[in-house]
Amino acid sequence: MLEIDILTIFPDMLASVLGESILKRAQAAGLVAIRCPNLRDWAEGVHRTTDDRPYGGGPGMVMKPEPVYRAVRALRRENSRVILMTPQGATFTQAAAQRLARERHLIFVCGHYEGFDERIRALADEELSIGDYILTNGVLSSAVVTDAVVRLLPGALGDAESAADESFSDGGLEYPQWTRPEVFEGMAVPEILLSGDHGAIAKWRKEQARARTAARRPDLPMLGKNA
Ligand SMILES: C[S@@+](CC[C@H](N)C(=O)[O-])C[C@H]1O[C@@H](n2cnc3c(N)ncnc32)[C@H](O)[C@@H]1O
């Protein structure tokens, strides 16, 4: 079972994300245990302060190192991977999700305010960003990574095939899909999909995936079965 600790001062922000859909089912099935320890439990003083003003001046507050160090040291085990969520980290990808899905214990350290005291970086095994934009805190970015990782755990998705064919699983984008009705507002489902010829459909889908990737995301490599 994969264990995930999302260390934050806003653990309540995660309740609805973790309590619905695949994340809920995966926890109920014992595939993953997700906890949201409150960083303030490791903070000191009446106010349990986790931030302070930046040295050198400037706007905003910076996360203090002491509570984060205490928390991570309390949560960390031999097989833990500590991940600092930061827009300055490596960009999160499906390949990273596949890699993290093979870990035993993930600890996400969520930043808030203006970010971390630089010494907090020394605690991390890696730093991840979910894209080139700034969120208010690391809870949402940790939730994004958690969702992408948990749905890859064996048994998390209803249909074992569904994670394999998706965009990025093979490098490129997925082929286009249709469902009923056969014709909707003059737009018809491609005839080949109604042919019942599974070999021809698989070949057509491969071509579609390749063409779509070339048109929309020429930067992506085509790997595996769509290459
Ligand atoms: C307002 S941001 C701080 C940004 C920081 N001042 C900077 O310029 O790098 C607060 C926290 O939100 C989280 N965060 C914001 N954008 C993120 C992103 N693109 N990916 C991952 N985490 C992000 C991080 O945990 C970050 O420490």
PDB file of C-alpha atoms and ligand atoms in Angstrom:
ATOM      1  CA  MET A   1       0.000   0.000   0.000  1.00  0.00           C
ATOM      2  CA  LEU A   2       1.204   3.505  -0.878  1.00  0.00           C
ATOM      3  CA  GLU A   3       1.164   5.983   2.003  1.00  0.00           C
ATOM      4  CA  ILE A   4       0.917   9.715   1.363  1.00  0.00           C
ATOM      5  CA  ASP A   5       1.361  12.523   3.878  1.00  0.00           C
ATOM      6  CA  ILE A   6       0.402  15.992   2.697  1.00  0.00           C
ATOM      7  CA  LEU A   7       1.977  18.394   5.161  1.00  0.00           C
ATOM      8  CA  THR A   8       0.156  21.722   5.200  1.00  0.00           C
ATOM      9  CA  ILE A   9      -1.334  24.398   7.422  1.00  0.00           C
ATOM     10  CA  PHE A  10      -4.614  24.050   5.486  1.00  0.00           C
ATOM     11  CA  PRO A  11      -5.488  20.333   5.798  1.00  0.00           C
ATOM     12  CA  ASP A  12      -9.223  21.051   5.496  1.00  0.00           C
ATOM     13  CA  MET A  13      -8.732  22.211   1.910  1.00  0.00           C
ATOM     14  CA  LEU A  14      -8.137  18.579   0.952  1.00  0.00           C
ATOM     15  CA  ALA A  15     -11.261  16.979   2.412  1.00  0.00           C
ATOM     16  CA  SER A  16     -13.496  17.173  -0.655  1.00  0.00           C
ATOM     17  CA  VAL A  17     -10.744  16.237  -3.117  1.00  0.00           C
ATOM     18  CA  LEU A  18      -9.801  13.132  -1.129  1.00  0.00           C
ATOM     19  CA  GLY A  19     -13.378  12.212  -0.278  1.00  0.00           C
ATOM     20  CA  GLU A  20     -14.712  11.744  -3.812  1.00  0.00           C
ATOM     21  CA  SER A  21     -14.375   9.487  -6.830  1.00  0.00           C
ATOM     22  CA  ILE A  22     -11.268   7.403  -7.504  1.00  0.00           C
ATOM     23  CA  LEU A  23      -9.266   8.847  -4.588  1.00  0.00           C
ATOM     24  CA  LYS A  24     -12.043   7.868  -2.190  1.00  0.00           C
ATOM     25  CA  ARG A  25     -12.399   4.376  -3.684  1.00  0.00           C
ATOM     26  CA  ALA A  26      -8.649   3.737  -3.689  1.00  0.00           C
ATOM     27  CA  GLN A  27      -8.451   4.602   0.011  1.00  0.00           C
ATOM     28  CA  ALA A  28     -11.469   2.446   0.832  1.00  0.00           C
ATOM     29  CA  ALA A  29      -9.910  -0.459  -1.092  1.00  0.00           C
ATOM     30  CA  GLY A  30      -6.687  -0.145   0.926  1.00  0.00           C
ATOM     31  CA  LEU A  31      -4.535   0.767  -2.106  1.00  0.00           C
ATOM     32  CA  VAL A  32      -3.467   4.042  -0.555  1.00  0.00           C
ATOM     33  CA  ALA A  33      -3.584   5.761   2.829  1.00  0.00           C
ATOM     34  CA  ILE A  34      -3.659   9.548   2.576  1.00  0.00           C
ATOM     35  CA  ARG A  35      -3.106  11.701   5.654  1.00  0.00           C
ATOM     36  CA  CYS A  36      -3.007  15.467   5.968  1.00  0.00           C
ATOM     37  CA  PRO A  37      -0.874  16.295   9.001  1.00  0.00           C
ATOM     38  CA  ASN A  38      -1.170  19.893  10.144  1.00  0.00           C
ATOM     39  CA  LEU A  39       2.180  21.638  10.105  1.00  0.00           C
ATOM     40  CA  ARG A  40       1.039  23.774  13.060  1.00  0.00           C
ATOM     41  CA  ASP A  41       1.270  20.661  15.258  1.00  0.00           C
ATOM     42  CA  TRP A  42       5.054  21.070  15.015  1.00  0.00           C
ATOM     43  CA  ALA A  43       5.061  24.850  15.480  1.00  0.00           C
ATOM     44  CA  GLU A  44       5.835  26.551  18.781  1.00  0.00           C
ATOM     45  CA  GLY A  45       4.275  29.348  20.810  1.00  0.00           C
ATOM     46  CA  VAL A  46       0.699  30.260  21.570  1.00  0.00           C
ATOM     47  CA  HIS A  47       0.085  31.194  17.960  1.00  0.00           C
ATOM     48  CA  ARG A  48       1.876  28.180  16.510  1.00  0.00           C
ATOM     49  CA  THR A  49       3.558  30.434  14.013  1.00  0.00           C
ATOM     50  CA  THR A  50       4.859  28.835  10.837  1.00  0.00           C
ATOM     51  CA  ASP A  51       5.994  31.986   9.000  1.00  0.00           C
ATOM     52  CA  ASP A  52       8.142  35.058   9.549  1.00  0.00           C
ATOM     53  CA  ARG A  53       9.344  38.160   7.709  1.00  0.00           C
ATOM     54  CA  PRO A  54      12.049  37.747   5.052  1.00  0.00           C
ATOM     55  CA  TYR A  55      15.597  38.753   5.860  1.00  0.00           C
ATOM     56  CA  GLY A  56      16.601  41.661   3.674  1.00  0.00           C
ATOM     57  CA  GLY A  57      13.049  42.998   3.603  1.00  0.00           C
ATOM     58  CA  GLY A  58      10.446  42.689   0.887  1.00  0.00           C
ATOM     59  CA  PRO A  59       6.779  41.775   0.726  1.00  0.00           C
ATOM     60  CA  GLY A  60       5.064  38.762   2.264  1.00  0.00           C
ATOM     61  CA  MET A  61       6.042  36.112   4.757  1.00  0.00           C
ATOM     62  CA  VAL A  62       8.393  33.159   4.487  1.00  0.00           C
ATOM     63  CA  MET A  63       7.851  29.693   5.966  1.00  0.00           C
ATOM     64  CA  LYS A  64      10.079  29.105   8.976  1.00  0.00           C
ATOM     65  CA  PRO A  65      12.424  26.122   8.803  1.00  0.00           C
ATOM     66  CA  GLU A  66      11.975  24.744  12.346  1.00  0.00           C
ATOM     67  CA  PRO A  67       8.361  23.441  12.135  1.00  0.00           C
ATOM     68  CA  VAL A  68       8.967  21.889   8.698  1.00  0.00           C
ATOM     69  CA  TYR A  69      12.155  20.181   9.865  1.00  0.00           C
ATOM     70  CA  ARG A  70      10.441  18.827  13.001  1.00  0.00           C
ATOM     71  CA  ALA A  71       7.435  17.601  11.007  1.00  0.00           C
ATOM     72  CA  VAL A  72       9.422  15.927   8.244  1.00  0.00           C
ATOM     73  CA  ARG A  73      11.738  14.267  10.766  1.00  0.00           C
ATOM     74  CA  ALA A  74       8.712  12.919  12.630  1.00  0.00           C
ATOM     75  CA  LEU A  75       6.998  11.623   9.483  1.00  0.00           C
ATOM     76  CA  ARG A  76       9.999  10.390   7.513  1.00  0.00           C
ATOM     77  CA  ARG A  77      10.932   6.716   7.418  1.00  0.00           C
ATOM     78  CA  GLU A  78      13.617   4.807   5.593  1.00  0.00           C
ATOM     79  CA  ASN A  79      11.467   4.357   2.479  1.00  0.00           C
ATOM     80  CA  SER A  80       9.977   7.869   2.385  1.00  0.00           C
ATOM     81  CA  ARG A  81      10.322  10.294  -0.514  1.00  0.00           C
ATOM     82  CA  VAL A  82      10.075  13.937   0.544  1.00  0.00           C
ATOM     83  CA  ILE A  83       8.715  16.188  -2.200  1.00  0.00           C
ATOM     84  CA  LEU A  84       8.779  19.948  -1.932  1.00  0.00           C
ATOM     85  CA  MET A  85       5.970  21.555  -3.925  1.00  0.00           C
ATOM     86  CA  THR A  86       7.331  24.687  -5.561  1.00  0.00           C
ATOM     87  CA  PRO A  87       6.938  26.521  -8.877  1.00  0.00           C
ATOM     88  CA  GLN A  88      10.744  26.370  -9.027  1.00  0.00           C
ATOM     89  CA  GLY A  89      10.789  22.546  -9.118  1.00  0.00           C
ATOM     90  CA  ALA A  90      10.974  20.152 -12.069  1.00  0.00           C
ATOM     91  CA  THR A  91       7.733  20.155 -14.053  1.00  0.00           C
ATOM     92  CA  PHE A  92       5.450  17.288 -13.040  1.00  0.00           C
ATOM     93  CA  THR A  93       4.734  14.853 -15.893  1.00  0.00           C
ATOM     94  CA  GLN A  94       2.971  11.539 -16.425  1.00  0.00           C
ATOM     95  CA  ALA A  95       6.398   9.853 -16.334  1.00  0.00           C
ATOM     96  CA  ALA A  96       6.952  11.352 -12.859  1.00  0.00           C
ATOM     97  CA  ALA A  97       3.494  10.114 -11.802  1.00  0.00           C
ATOM     98  CA  GLN A  98       4.434   6.593 -12.959  1.00  0.00           C
ATOM     99  CA  ARG A  99       7.694   6.794 -11.030  1.00  0.00           C
ATOM    100  CA  LEU A 100       6.034   8.047  -7.839  1.00  0.00           C
ATOM    101  CA  ALA A 101       3.343   5.360  -8.064  1.00  0.00           C
ATOM    102  CA  ARG A 102       6.120   2.816  -7.415  1.00  0.00           C
ATOM    103  CA  GLU A 103       7.172   4.472  -4.133  1.00  0.00           C
ATOM    104  CA  ARG A 104       6.053   3.307  -0.676  1.00  0.00           C
ATOM    105  CA  HIS A 105       5.662   6.616   1.160  1.00  0.00           C
ATOM    106  CA  LEU A 106       5.385  10.138  -0.231  1.00  0.00           C
ATOM    107  CA  ILE A 107       5.599  13.238   1.948  1.00  0.00           C
ATOM    108  CA  PHE A 108       4.457  16.405   0.178  1.00  0.00           C
ATOM    109  CA  VAL A 109       5.661  19.597   1.797  1.00  0.00           C
ATOM    110  CA  CYS A 110       3.258  22.397   0.875  1.00  0.00           C
ATOM    111  CA  GLY A 111       4.496  25.963   0.769  1.00  0.00           C
ATOM    112  CA  HIS A 112       2.372  28.960   1.660  1.00  0.00           C
ATOM    113  CA  TYR A 113       2.825  32.731   1.654  1.00  0.00           C
ATOM    114  CA  GLU A 114       5.883  33.831  -0.344  1.00  0.00           C
ATOM    115  CA  GLY A 115       7.466  30.391  -0.149  1.00  0.00           C
ATOM    116  CA  PHE A 116      10.073  28.569   1.931  1.00  0.00           C
ATOM    117  CA  ASP A 117      13.127  29.552   3.903  1.00  0.00           C
ATOM    118  CA  GLU A 118      15.837  28.333   1.521  1.00  0.00           C
ATOM    119  CA  ARG A 119      17.170  25.853   4.117  1.00  0.00           C
ATOM    120  CA  ILE A 120      13.963  23.802   3.820  1.00  0.00           C
ATOM    121  CA  ARG A 121      15.143  22.683   0.381  1.00  0.00           C
ATOM    122  CA  ALA A 122      17.845  20.572   2.028  1.00  0.00           C
ATOM    123  CA  LEU A 123      15.117  18.293   3.452  1.00  0.00           C
ATOM    124  CA  ALA A 124      13.684  17.339   0.084  1.00  0.00           C
ATOM    125  CA  ASP A 125      14.485  14.377  -2.132  1.00  0.00           C
ATOM    126  CA  GLU A 126      13.015  16.328  -5.032  1.00  0.00           C
ATOM    127  CA  GLU A 127      11.146  19.526  -5.896  1.00  0.00           C
ATOM    128  CA  LEU A 128       8.079  19.456  -8.122  1.00  0.00           C
ATOM    129  CA  SER A 129       6.109  22.138  -9.937  1.00  0.00           C
ATOM    130  CA  ILE A 130       2.762  21.500 -11.625  1.00  0.00           C
ATOM    131  CA  GLY A 131       3.352  24.229 -14.218  1.00  0.00           C
ATOM    132  CA  ASP A 132       4.553  27.726 -14.928  1.00  0.00           C
ATOM    133  CA  TYR A 133       2.048  29.671 -12.858  1.00  0.00           C
ATOM    134  CA  ILE A 134       1.735  30.621  -9.189  1.00  0.00           C
ATOM    135  CA  LEU A 135      -0.852  29.129  -6.834  1.00  0.00           C
ATOM    136  CA  THR A 136      -1.574  30.518  -3.397  1.00  0.00           C
ATOM    137  CA  ASN A 137      -0.259  27.395  -1.649  1.00  0.00           C
ATOM    138  CA  GLY A 138       0.983  23.878  -2.147  1.00  0.00           C
ATOM    139  CA  VAL A 139      -2.221  22.083  -1.168  1.00  0.00           C
ATOM    140  CA  LEU A 140      -3.719  22.187  -4.653  1.00  0.00           C
ATOM    141  CA  SER A 141      -0.471  21.215  -6.359  1.00  0.00           C
ATOM    142  CA  SER A 142      -0.010  18.283  -3.935  1.00  0.00           C
ATOM    143  CA  ALA A 143      -3.588  17.219  -4.618  1.00  0.00           C
ATOM    144  CA  VAL A 144      -2.925  17.289  -8.368  1.00  0.00           C
ATOM    145  CA  VAL A 145       0.151  15.078  -7.999  1.00  0.00           C
ATOM    146  CA  THR A 146      -1.649  12.771  -5.542  1.00  0.00           C
ATOM    147  CA  ASP A 147      -4.578  12.327  -7.927  1.00  0.00           C
ATOM    148  CA  ALA A 148      -2.314  11.566 -10.905  1.00  0.00           C
ATOM    149  CA  VAL A 149      -0.294   9.042  -8.864  1.00  0.00           C
ATOM    150  CA  VAL A 150      -3.161   7.244  -7.112  1.00  0.00           C
ATOM    151  CA  ARG A 151      -5.124   6.554 -10.313  1.00  0.00           C
ATOM    152  CA  LEU A 152      -2.051   4.643 -11.582  1.00  0.00           C
ATOM    153  CA  LEU A 153      -1.981   2.245  -8.617  1.00  0.00           C
ATOM    154  CA  PRO A 154      -2.942  -1.254  -9.757  1.00  0.00           C
ATOM    155  CA  GLY A 155      -6.672  -1.698  -9.111  1.00  0.00           C
ATOM    156  CA  ALA A 156      -7.472   2.012  -8.699  1.00  0.00           C
ATOM    157  CA  LEU A 157      -9.274   2.327 -12.021  1.00  0.00           C
ATOM    158  CA  GLY A 158     -12.257   0.170 -12.885  1.00  0.00           C
ATOM    159  CA  ASP A 159     -10.949  -0.879 -16.277  1.00  0.00           C
ATOM    160  CA  ALA A 160      -7.318  -2.028 -16.134  1.00  0.00           C
ATOM    161  CA  GLU A 161      -6.760  -0.808 -19.691  1.00  0.00           C
ATOM    162  CA  SER A 162      -7.915   2.726 -19.175  1.00  0.00           C
ATOM    163  CA  ALA A 163      -4.665   4.114 -17.767  1.00  0.00           C
ATOM    164  CA  ALA A 164      -2.595   2.474 -20.496  1.00  0.00           C
ATOM    165  CA  ASP A 165      -4.178   4.216 -23.514  1.00  0.00           C
ATOM    166  CA  GLU A 166      -4.357   7.720 -22.137  1.00  0.00           C
ATOM    167  CA  SER A 167      -2.530  10.801 -23.308  1.00  0.00           C
ATOM    168  CA  PHE A 168       1.135  10.918 -22.179  1.00  0.00           C
ATOM    169  CA  SER A 169       1.144   7.257 -21.050  1.00  0.00           C
ATOM    170  CA  ASP A 170       2.869   6.489 -24.334  1.00  0.00           C
ATOM    171  CA  GLY A 171       4.400   9.893 -24.857  1.00  0.00           C
ATOM    172  CA  GLY A 172       1.758  11.270 -27.222  1.00  0.00           C
ATOM    173  CA  LEU A 173      -1.913  12.266 -27.029  1.00  0.00           C
ATOM    174  CA  GLU A 174      -4.820   9.833 -26.968  1.00  0.00           C
ATOM    175  CA  TYR A 175      -6.983   9.128 -30.049  1.00  0.00           C
ATOM    176  CA  PRO A 176     -10.386  10.909 -30.293  1.00  0.00           C
ATOM    177  CA  GLN A 177     -13.494   9.206 -28.853  1.00  0.00           C
ATOM    178  CA  TRP A 178     -17.232   9.180 -29.547  1.00  0.00           C
ATOM    179  CA  THR A 179     -20.266   7.742 -27.797  1.00  0.00           C
ATOM    180  CA  ARG A 180     -23.980   7.578 -28.664  1.00  0.00           C
ATOM    181  CA  PRO A 181     -25.888   9.015 -30.502  1.00  0.00           C
ATOM    182  CA  GLU A 182     -24.430   7.986 -33.846  1.00  0.00           C
ATOM    183  CA  VAL A 183     -25.313  11.372 -35.340  1.00  0.00           C
ATOM    184  CA  PHE A 184     -25.537  14.505 -33.198  1.00  0.00           C
ATOM    185  CA  GLU A 185     -26.499  17.867 -34.711  1.00  0.00           C
ATOM    186  CA  GLY A 186     -25.282  16.675 -38.095  1.00  0.00           C
ATOM    187  CA  MET A 187     -21.953  15.372 -36.748  1.00  0.00           C
ATOM    188  CA  ALA A 188     -21.542  11.653 -37.365  1.00  0.00           C
ATOM    189  CA  VAL A 189     -19.336   9.103 -35.651  1.00  0.00           C
ATOM    190  CA  PRO A 190     -16.547   7.941 -38.044  1.00  0.00           C
ATOM    191  CA  GLU A 191     -17.773   4.863 -39.875  1.00  0.00           C
ATOM    192  CA  ILE A 192     -14.781   2.733 -39.028  1.00  0.00           C
ATOM    193  CA  LEU A 193     -15.778   2.761 -35.355  1.00  0.00           C
ATOM    194  CA  LEU A 194     -19.103   1.147 -36.294  1.00  0.00           C
ATOM    195  CA  SER A 195     -17.435  -1.511 -38.469  1.00  0.00           C
ATOM    196  CA  GLY A 196     -16.769  -4.045 -35.707  1.00  0.00           C
ATOM    197  CA  ASP A 197     -13.331  -4.669 -37.269  1.00  0.00           C
ATOM    198  CA  HIS A 198     -11.155  -4.418 -34.146  1.00  0.00           C
ATOM    199  CA  GLY A 199      -7.860  -4.686 -36.029  1.00  0.00           C
ATOM    200  CA  ALA A 200      -8.804  -1.856 -38.384  1.00  0.00           C
ATOM    201  CA  ILE A 201     -10.101   0.241 -35.480  1.00  0.00           C
ATOM    202  CA  ALA A 202      -6.855  -0.197 -33.530  1.00  0.00           C
ATOM    203  CA  LYS A 203      -4.822   0.816 -36.600  1.00  0.00           C
ATOM    204  CA  TRP A 204      -7.050   3.858 -37.241  1.00  0.00           C
ATOM    205  CA  ARG A 205      -6.810   4.957 -33.617  1.00  0.00           C
ATOM    206  CA  LYS A 206      -3.037   4.700 -33.744  1.00  0.00           C
ATOM    207  CA  GLU A 207      -2.968   6.932 -36.844  1.00  0.00           C
ATOM    208  CA  GLN A 208      -5.357   9.385 -35.199  1.00  0.00           C
ATOM    209  CA  ALA A 209      -3.245   9.539 -32.041  1.00  0.00           C
ATOM    210  CA  ARG A 210      -0.129  10.177 -34.102  1.00  0.00           C
ATOM    211  CA  ALA A 211      -1.796  12.895 -36.236  1.00  0.00           C
ATOM    212  CA  ARG A 212      -3.332  14.593 -33.215  1.00  0.00           C
ATOM    213  CA  THR A 213      -0.022  14.636 -31.357  1.00  0.00           C
ATOM    214  CA  ALA A 214       1.812  16.018 -34.393  1.00  0.00           C
ATOM    215  CA  ALA A 215      -0.820  18.761 -34.833  1.00  0.00           C
ATOM    216  CA  ARG A 216      -1.285  19.790 -31.203  1.00  0.00           C
ATOM    217  CA  ARG A 217       1.851  18.796 -29.369  1.00  0.00           C
ATOM    218  CA  PRO A 218       4.765  18.371 -31.771  1.00  0.00           C
ATOM    219  CA  ASP A 219       7.041  18.696 -28.721  1.00  0.00           C
ATOM    220  CA  LEU A 220       5.900  15.314 -27.364  1.00  0.00           C
ATOM    221  CA  PRO A 221       7.767  12.151 -28.299  1.00  0.00           C
ATOM    222  CA  MET A 222       5.669   9.292 -29.683  1.00  0.00           C
ATOM    223  CA  LEU A 223       6.658   6.183 -27.781  1.00  0.00           C
ATOM    224  CA  GLY A 224       5.540   2.585 -27.641  1.00  0.00           C
ATOM    225  CA  LYS A 225       2.464   1.441 -29.510  1.00  0.00           C
ATOM    226  CA  ASN A 226       1.706   4.713 -31.306  1.00  0.00           C
ATOM    227  CA  ALA A 227       5.243   5.249 -32.587  1.00  0.00           C
TER     228      ALA A 227
HETATM  229  C1  LIG B   1       2.674  31.937  -3.675  1.00  0.00           C
HETATM  230  S1  LIG B   1       3.593  30.468  -3.870  1.00  0.00           S
HETATM  231  C2  LIG B   1       5.249  31.029  -3.629  1.00  0.00           C
HETATM  232  C3  LIG B   1       5.965  31.335  -4.886  1.00  0.00           C
HETATM  233  C4  LIG B   1       7.378  31.851  -4.667  1.00  0.00           C
HETATM  234  N1  LIG B   1       7.349  33.184  -4.116  1.00  0.00           N
HETATM  235  C5  LIG B   1       8.147  31.881  -5.981  1.00  0.00           C
HETATM  236  O1  LIG B   1       8.141  32.895  -6.670  1.00  0.00           O
HETATM  237  O2  LIG B   1       8.723  30.836  -6.337  1.00  0.00           O
HETATM  238  C6  LIG B   1       3.254  29.601  -2.386  1.00  0.00           C
HETATM  239  C7  LIG B   1       3.387  28.098  -2.458  1.00  0.00           C
HETATM  240  O3  LIG B   1       2.425  27.564  -3.337  1.00  0.00           O
HETATM  241  C8  LIG B   1       2.905  26.370  -3.927  1.00  0.00           C
HETATM  242  N2  LIG B   1       2.889  26.541  -5.389  1.00  0.00           N
HETATM  243  C9  LIG B   1       2.568  27.656  -6.056  1.00  0.00           C
HETATM  244  N3  LIG B   1       2.650  27.487  -7.385  1.00  0.00           N
HETATM  245  C10 LIG B   1       3.023  26.200  -7.567  1.00  0.00           C
HETATM  246  C11 LIG B   1       3.293  25.409  -8.715  1.00  0.00           C
HETATM  247  N4  LIG B   1       3.203  25.897  -9.950  1.00  0.00           N
HETATM  248  N5  LIG B   1       3.655  24.115  -8.530  1.00  0.00           N
HETATM  249  C12 LIG B   1       3.780  23.605  -7.284  1.00  0.00           C
HETATM  250  N6  LIG B   1       3.534  24.299  -6.164  1.00  0.00           N
HETATM  251  C13 LIG B   1       3.172  25.587  -6.287  1.00  0.00           C
HETATM  252  C14 LIG B   1       4.311  26.149  -3.402  1.00  0.00           C
HETATM  253  O4  LIG B   1       4.258  25.215  -2.334  1.00  0.00           O
HETATM  254  C15 LIG B   1       4.705  27.551  -2.945  1.00  0.00           C
HETATM  255  O5  LIG B   1       5.682  27.521  -1.929  1.00  0.00           O
END
